[in-house]
CSV table of C-alpha atoms in Angstrom, one decimal:
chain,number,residue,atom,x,y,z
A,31,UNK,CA,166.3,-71.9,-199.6
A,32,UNK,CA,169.0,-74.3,-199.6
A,33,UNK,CA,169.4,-73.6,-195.7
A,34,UNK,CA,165.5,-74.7,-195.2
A,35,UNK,CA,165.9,-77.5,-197.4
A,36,UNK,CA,169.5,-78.8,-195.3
A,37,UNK,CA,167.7,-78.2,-191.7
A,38,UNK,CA,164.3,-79.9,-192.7
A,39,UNK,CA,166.1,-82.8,-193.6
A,40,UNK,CA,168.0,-83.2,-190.7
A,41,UNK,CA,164.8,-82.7,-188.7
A,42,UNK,CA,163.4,-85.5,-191.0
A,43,UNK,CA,166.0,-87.8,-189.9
A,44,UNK,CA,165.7,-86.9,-186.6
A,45,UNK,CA,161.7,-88.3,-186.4
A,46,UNK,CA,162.3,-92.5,-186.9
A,47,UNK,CA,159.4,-92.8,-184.7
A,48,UNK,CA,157.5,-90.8,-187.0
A,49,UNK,CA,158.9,-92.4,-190.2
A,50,UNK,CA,158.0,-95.8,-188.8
A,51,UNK,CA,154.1,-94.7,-187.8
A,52,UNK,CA,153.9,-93.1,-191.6
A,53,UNK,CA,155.0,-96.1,-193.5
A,54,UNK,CA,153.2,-99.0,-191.7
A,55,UNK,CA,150.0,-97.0,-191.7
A,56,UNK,CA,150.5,-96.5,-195.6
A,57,UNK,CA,151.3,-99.9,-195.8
A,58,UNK,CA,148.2,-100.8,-193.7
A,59,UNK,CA,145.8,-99.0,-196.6
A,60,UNK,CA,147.7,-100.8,-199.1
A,61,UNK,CA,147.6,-104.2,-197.7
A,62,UNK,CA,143.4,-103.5,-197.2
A,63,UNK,CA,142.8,-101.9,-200.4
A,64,UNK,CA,144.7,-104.9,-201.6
A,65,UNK,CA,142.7,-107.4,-200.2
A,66,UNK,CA,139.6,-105.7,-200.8
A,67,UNK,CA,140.3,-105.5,-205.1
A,68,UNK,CA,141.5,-108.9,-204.5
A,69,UNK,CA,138.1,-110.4,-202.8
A,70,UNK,CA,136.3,-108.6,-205.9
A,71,UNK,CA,138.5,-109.0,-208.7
A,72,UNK,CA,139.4,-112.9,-208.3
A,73,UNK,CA,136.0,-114.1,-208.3
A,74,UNK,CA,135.0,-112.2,-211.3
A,75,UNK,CA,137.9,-114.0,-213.4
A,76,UNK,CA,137.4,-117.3,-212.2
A,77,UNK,CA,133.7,-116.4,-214.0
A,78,UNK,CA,135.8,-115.4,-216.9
A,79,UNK,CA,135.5,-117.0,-219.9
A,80,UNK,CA,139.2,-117.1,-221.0
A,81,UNK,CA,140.6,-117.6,-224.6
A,82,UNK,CA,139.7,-121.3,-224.9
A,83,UNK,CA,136.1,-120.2,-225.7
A,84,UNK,CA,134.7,-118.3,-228.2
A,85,UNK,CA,134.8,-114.7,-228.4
A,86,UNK,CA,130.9,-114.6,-228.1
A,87,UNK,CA,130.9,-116.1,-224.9
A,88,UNK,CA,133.3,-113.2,-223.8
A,89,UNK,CA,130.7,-111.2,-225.2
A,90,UNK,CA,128.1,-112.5,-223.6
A,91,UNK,CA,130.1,-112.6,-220.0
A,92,UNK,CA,130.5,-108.7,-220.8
A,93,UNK,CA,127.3,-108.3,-221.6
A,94,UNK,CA,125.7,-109.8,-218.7
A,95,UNK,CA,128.3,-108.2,-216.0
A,96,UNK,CA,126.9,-104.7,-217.2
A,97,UNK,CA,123.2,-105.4,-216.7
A,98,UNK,CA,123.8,-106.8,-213.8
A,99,UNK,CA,125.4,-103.5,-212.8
A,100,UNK,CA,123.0,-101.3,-214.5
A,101,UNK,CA,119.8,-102.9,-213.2
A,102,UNK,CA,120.4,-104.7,-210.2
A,103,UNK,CA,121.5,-103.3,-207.1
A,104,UNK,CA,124.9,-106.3,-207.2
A,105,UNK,CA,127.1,-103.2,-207.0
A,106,UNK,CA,125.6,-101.4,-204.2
A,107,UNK,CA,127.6,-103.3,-201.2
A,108,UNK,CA,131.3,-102.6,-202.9
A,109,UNK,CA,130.4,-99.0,-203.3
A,110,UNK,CA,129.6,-98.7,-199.6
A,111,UNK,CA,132.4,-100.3,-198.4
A,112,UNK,CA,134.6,-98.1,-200.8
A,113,UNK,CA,132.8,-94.9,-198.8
A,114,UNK,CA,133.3,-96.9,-195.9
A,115,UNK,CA,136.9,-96.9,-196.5
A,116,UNK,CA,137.2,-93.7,-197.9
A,117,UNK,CA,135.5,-92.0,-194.6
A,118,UNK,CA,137.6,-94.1,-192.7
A,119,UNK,CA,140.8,-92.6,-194.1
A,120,UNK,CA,139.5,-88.6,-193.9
A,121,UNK,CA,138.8,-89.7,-190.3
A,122,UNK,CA,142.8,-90.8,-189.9
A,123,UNK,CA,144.7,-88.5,-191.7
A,124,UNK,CA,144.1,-85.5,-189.8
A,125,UNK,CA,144.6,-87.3,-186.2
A,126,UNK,CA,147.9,-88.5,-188.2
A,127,UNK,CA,148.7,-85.2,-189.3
A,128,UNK,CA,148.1,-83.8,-185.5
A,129,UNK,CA,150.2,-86.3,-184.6
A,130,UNK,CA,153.3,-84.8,-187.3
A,131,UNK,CA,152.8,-81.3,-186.8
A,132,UNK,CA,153.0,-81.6,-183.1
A,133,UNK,CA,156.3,-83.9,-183.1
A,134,UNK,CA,158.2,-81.6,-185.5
A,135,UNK,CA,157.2,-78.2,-183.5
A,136,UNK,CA,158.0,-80.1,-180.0
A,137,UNK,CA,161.7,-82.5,-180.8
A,138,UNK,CA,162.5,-81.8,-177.0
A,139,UNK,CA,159.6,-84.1,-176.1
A,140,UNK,CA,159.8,-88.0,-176.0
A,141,UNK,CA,158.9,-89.4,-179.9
A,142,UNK,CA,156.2,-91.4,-178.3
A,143,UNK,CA,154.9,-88.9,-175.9
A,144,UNK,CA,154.9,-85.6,-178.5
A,145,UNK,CA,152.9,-87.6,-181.1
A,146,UNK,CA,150.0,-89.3,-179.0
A,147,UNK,CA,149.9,-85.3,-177.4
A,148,UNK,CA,149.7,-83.9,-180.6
A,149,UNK,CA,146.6,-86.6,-181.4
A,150,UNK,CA,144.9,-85.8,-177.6
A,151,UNK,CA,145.6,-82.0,-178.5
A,152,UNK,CA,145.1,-80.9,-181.8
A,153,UNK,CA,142.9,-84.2,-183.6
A,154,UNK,CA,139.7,-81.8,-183.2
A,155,UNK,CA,141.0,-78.7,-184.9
A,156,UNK,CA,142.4,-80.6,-188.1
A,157,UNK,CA,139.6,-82.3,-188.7
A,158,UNK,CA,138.0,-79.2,-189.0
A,159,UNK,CA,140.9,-77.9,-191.2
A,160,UNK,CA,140.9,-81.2,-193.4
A,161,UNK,CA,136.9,-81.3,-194.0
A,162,UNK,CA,137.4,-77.5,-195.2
A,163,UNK,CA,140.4,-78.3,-197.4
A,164,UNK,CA,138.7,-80.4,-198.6
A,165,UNK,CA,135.4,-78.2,-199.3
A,166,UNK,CA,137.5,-75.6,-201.0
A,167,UNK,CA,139.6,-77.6,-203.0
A,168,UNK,CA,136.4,-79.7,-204.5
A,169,UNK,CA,134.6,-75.9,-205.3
A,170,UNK,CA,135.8,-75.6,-208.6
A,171,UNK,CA,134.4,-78.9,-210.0
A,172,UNK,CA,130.9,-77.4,-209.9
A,173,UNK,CA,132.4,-74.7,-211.9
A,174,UNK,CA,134.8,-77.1,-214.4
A,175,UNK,CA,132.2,-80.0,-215.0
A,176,UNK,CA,130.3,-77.9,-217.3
A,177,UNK,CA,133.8,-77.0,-219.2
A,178,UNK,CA,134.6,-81.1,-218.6
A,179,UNK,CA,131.3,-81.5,-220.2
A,180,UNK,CA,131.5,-79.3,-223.7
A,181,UNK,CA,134.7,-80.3,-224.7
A,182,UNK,CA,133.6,-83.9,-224.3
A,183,UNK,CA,130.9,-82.9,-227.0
A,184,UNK,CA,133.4,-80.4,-229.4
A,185,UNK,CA,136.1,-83.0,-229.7
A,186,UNK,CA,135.8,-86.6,-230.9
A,187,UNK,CA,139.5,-87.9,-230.2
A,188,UNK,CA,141.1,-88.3,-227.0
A,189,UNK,CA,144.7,-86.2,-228.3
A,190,UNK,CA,142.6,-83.0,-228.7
A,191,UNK,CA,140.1,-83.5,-226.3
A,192,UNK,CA,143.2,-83.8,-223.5
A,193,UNK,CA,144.9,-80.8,-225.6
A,194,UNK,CA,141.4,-78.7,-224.5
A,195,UNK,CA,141.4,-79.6,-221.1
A,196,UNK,CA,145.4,-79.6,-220.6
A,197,UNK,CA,144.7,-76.1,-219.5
A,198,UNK,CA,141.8,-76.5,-217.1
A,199,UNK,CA,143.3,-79.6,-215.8
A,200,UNK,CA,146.7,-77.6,-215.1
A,201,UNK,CA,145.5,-74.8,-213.1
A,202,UNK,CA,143.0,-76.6,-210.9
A,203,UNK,CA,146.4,-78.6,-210.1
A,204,UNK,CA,147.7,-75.6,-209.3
A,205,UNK,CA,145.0,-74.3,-207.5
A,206,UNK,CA,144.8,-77.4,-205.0
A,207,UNK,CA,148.5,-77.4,-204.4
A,208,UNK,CA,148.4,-73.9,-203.2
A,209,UNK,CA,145.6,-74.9,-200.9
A,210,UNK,CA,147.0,-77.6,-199.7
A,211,UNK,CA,150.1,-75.6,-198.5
A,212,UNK,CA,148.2,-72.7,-197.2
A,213,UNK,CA,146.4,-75.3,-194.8
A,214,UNK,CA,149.7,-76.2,-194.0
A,215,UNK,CA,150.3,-72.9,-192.8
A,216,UNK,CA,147.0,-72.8,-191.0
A,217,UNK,CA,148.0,-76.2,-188.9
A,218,UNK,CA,151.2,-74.8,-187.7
A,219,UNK,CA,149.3,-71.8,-186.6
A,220,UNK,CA,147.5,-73.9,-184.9
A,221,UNK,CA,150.1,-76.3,-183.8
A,222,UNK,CA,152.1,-73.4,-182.0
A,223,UNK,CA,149.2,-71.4,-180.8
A,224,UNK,CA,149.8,-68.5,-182.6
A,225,UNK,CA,146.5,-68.0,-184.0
A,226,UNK,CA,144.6,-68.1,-187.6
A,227,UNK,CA,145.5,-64.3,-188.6
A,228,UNK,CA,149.4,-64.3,-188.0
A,229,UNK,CA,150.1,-67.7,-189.9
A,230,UNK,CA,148.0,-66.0,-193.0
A,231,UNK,CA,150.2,-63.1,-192.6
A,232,UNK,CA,152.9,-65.1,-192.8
A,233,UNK,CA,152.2,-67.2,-195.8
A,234,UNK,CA,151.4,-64.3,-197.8
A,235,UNK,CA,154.6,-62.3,-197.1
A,236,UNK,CA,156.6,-65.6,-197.5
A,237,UNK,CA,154.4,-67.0,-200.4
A,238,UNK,CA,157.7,-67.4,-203.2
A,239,UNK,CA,159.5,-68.6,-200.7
A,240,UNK,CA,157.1,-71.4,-199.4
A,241,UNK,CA,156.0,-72.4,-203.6
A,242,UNK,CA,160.1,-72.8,-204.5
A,243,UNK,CA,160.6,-74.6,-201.6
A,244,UNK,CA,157.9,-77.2,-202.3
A,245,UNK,CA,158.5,-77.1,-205.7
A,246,UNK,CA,161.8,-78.1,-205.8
A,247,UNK,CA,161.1,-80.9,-203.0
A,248,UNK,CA,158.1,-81.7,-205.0
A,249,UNK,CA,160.7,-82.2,-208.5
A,250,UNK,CA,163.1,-84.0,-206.2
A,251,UNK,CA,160.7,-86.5,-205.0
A,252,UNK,CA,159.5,-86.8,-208.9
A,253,UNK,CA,163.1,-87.4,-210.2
A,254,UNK,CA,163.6,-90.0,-207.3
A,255,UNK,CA,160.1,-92.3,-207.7
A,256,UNK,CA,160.9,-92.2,-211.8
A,257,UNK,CA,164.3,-93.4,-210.9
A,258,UNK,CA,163.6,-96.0,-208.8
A,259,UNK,CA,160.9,-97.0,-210.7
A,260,UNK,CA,163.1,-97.2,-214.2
A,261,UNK,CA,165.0,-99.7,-211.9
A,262,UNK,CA,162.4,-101.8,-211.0
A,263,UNK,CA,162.0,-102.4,-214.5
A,264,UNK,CA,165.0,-103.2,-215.0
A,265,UNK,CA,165.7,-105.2,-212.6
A,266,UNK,CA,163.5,-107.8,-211.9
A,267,UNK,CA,162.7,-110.3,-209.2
A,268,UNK,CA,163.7,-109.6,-205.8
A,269,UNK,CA,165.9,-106.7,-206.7
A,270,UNK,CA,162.3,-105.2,-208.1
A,271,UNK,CA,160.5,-105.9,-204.7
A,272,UNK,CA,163.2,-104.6,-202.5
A,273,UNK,CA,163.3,-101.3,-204.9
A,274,UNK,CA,159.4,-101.0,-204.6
A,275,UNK,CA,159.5,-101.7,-200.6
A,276,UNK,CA,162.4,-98.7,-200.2
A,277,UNK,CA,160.3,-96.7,-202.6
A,278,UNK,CA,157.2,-96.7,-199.7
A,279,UNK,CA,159.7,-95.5,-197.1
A,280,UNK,CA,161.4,-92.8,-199.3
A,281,UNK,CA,157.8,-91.4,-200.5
A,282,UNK,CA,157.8,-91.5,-196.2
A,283,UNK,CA,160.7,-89.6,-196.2
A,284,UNK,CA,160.3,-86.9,-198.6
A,285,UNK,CA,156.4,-86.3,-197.1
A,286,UNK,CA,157.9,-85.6,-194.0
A,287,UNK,CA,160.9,-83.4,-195.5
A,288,UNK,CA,158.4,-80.9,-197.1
A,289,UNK,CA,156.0,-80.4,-194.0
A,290,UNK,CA,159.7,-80.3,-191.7
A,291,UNK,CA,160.8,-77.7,-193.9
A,292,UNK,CA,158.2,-75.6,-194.4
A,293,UNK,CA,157.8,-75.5,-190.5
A,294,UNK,CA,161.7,-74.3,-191.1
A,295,UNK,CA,160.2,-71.5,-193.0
A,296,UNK,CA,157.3,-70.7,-190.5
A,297,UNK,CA,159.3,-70.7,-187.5
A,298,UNK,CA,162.1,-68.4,-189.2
């Protein structure tokens, strides 16, 4: 395990070109989602009444806001442009991811080169895979909302109504990480041309293997963001900002370490 772990990190550190596409399109979505709260939010609070008036006009400014949602249509262009935005993003990720897979199972290629081929080459097919993970891993809703739904009704504090649902909540987290790594599977099938039945095969016989292995990349990561972000709070002031900028580029690093090391796996 610890072999996988050793070469996918080294592979890892081997793909700056694919570190450096990662992080500033992460930091792209950030910077827009931050302008877009931003352009909503800061108009709302200059509307505000603030503390220097009465609690009934903060009560009224409440009261209006949620009619104003509720019967008038005032909400209807930020939810679109949140779809907007959402689409957007399912659009990217797979051409992104066709981009990764194809770089890691290609190093002798030129950075450059190996990722825009991987985009040209594979964008179609993980689309395909990404609207289906997608499909599966939203199928149990339709299943829990009822569950989501009674307990809301049985329990009238939030402690036991999360105590109920701890469960539920658990193994559908459980369930979507396993989907997302058997789709991980699938795309290197894919990426190496060895076809939809073999990588299956594959995952099934190597299935321990392949959960500890992103478990424990998973805990690492964990251990490292709380760390980091224990010293941000600590810290303040540009200590704080630098920690939170290295934090982007680890999460980076760490995304690429668990796909570079399961590849390890697959091509073992």
């Amino acid at each position: 395990m610890m072999r996988y772990m050793k070469n996918g990190f080294t592979d890892t550190l081997s793909q700056s070109f694919l570190l450096l596409v990662l992080w500033l399109y992460h930091f792209t979505w950030g910077f827009l989602l931050l302008m877009l709260v931003k352009s909503v939010v800061v108009p709302l609070m200059h509307r505000y009444p603030g503390e220097h008036l009465s609690a009934a006009a903060s009560q009224l400014f409440l009261a209006e806001s949620q009619f104003r949602l509720v019967k008038t249509d005032i909400s209807h262009p930020y939810i679109w442009l949140l779809v907007g935005v959402a689409a957007a993003r399912m659009l990217l990720t797979p051409v992104l991811n066709a981009g990764v897979y194809y770089s890691l199972a290609n190093p002798h290629l030129n950075a450059g080169y190996r990722f825009l081929q991987g985009i040209k080459r594979l964008s179609g097919s993980f689309f395909l895979y990404y609207v289906l993970q997608m499909a599966i891993t939203l199928a149990p809703v339709y299943w829990l909302f009822p569950v989501v739904k009674k307990a809301f009704a049985q329990h009238a504090d939030y402690a036991s109504l999360s105590l109920a649902l701890l469960p539920w909540a658990a193994g559908y987290a459980a369930f979507g990480f396993l989907i997302r790594l058997l789709f991980m599977y699938v795309q290197f099938g894919r990426t190496t041309e060895s076809g939809l039945g073999s990588s299956l095969g594959l995952f099934v016989r190597k299935l321990p293997a392949i959960v500890l292995l992103a478990c424990l990349l998973l805990a690492l990561s964990g251990a490292f963001t709380a760390a980091a972000l224990s010293a941000s709070l600590i810290w303040a002031g540009l200590t704080a900002l630098i920690v939170q900028q290295l934090l982007h580029i680890t999460d980076m690093v760490f995304k690429l370490w668990t796909i570079a090391s399961q590849y390890r796996i697959y091509a073992d």
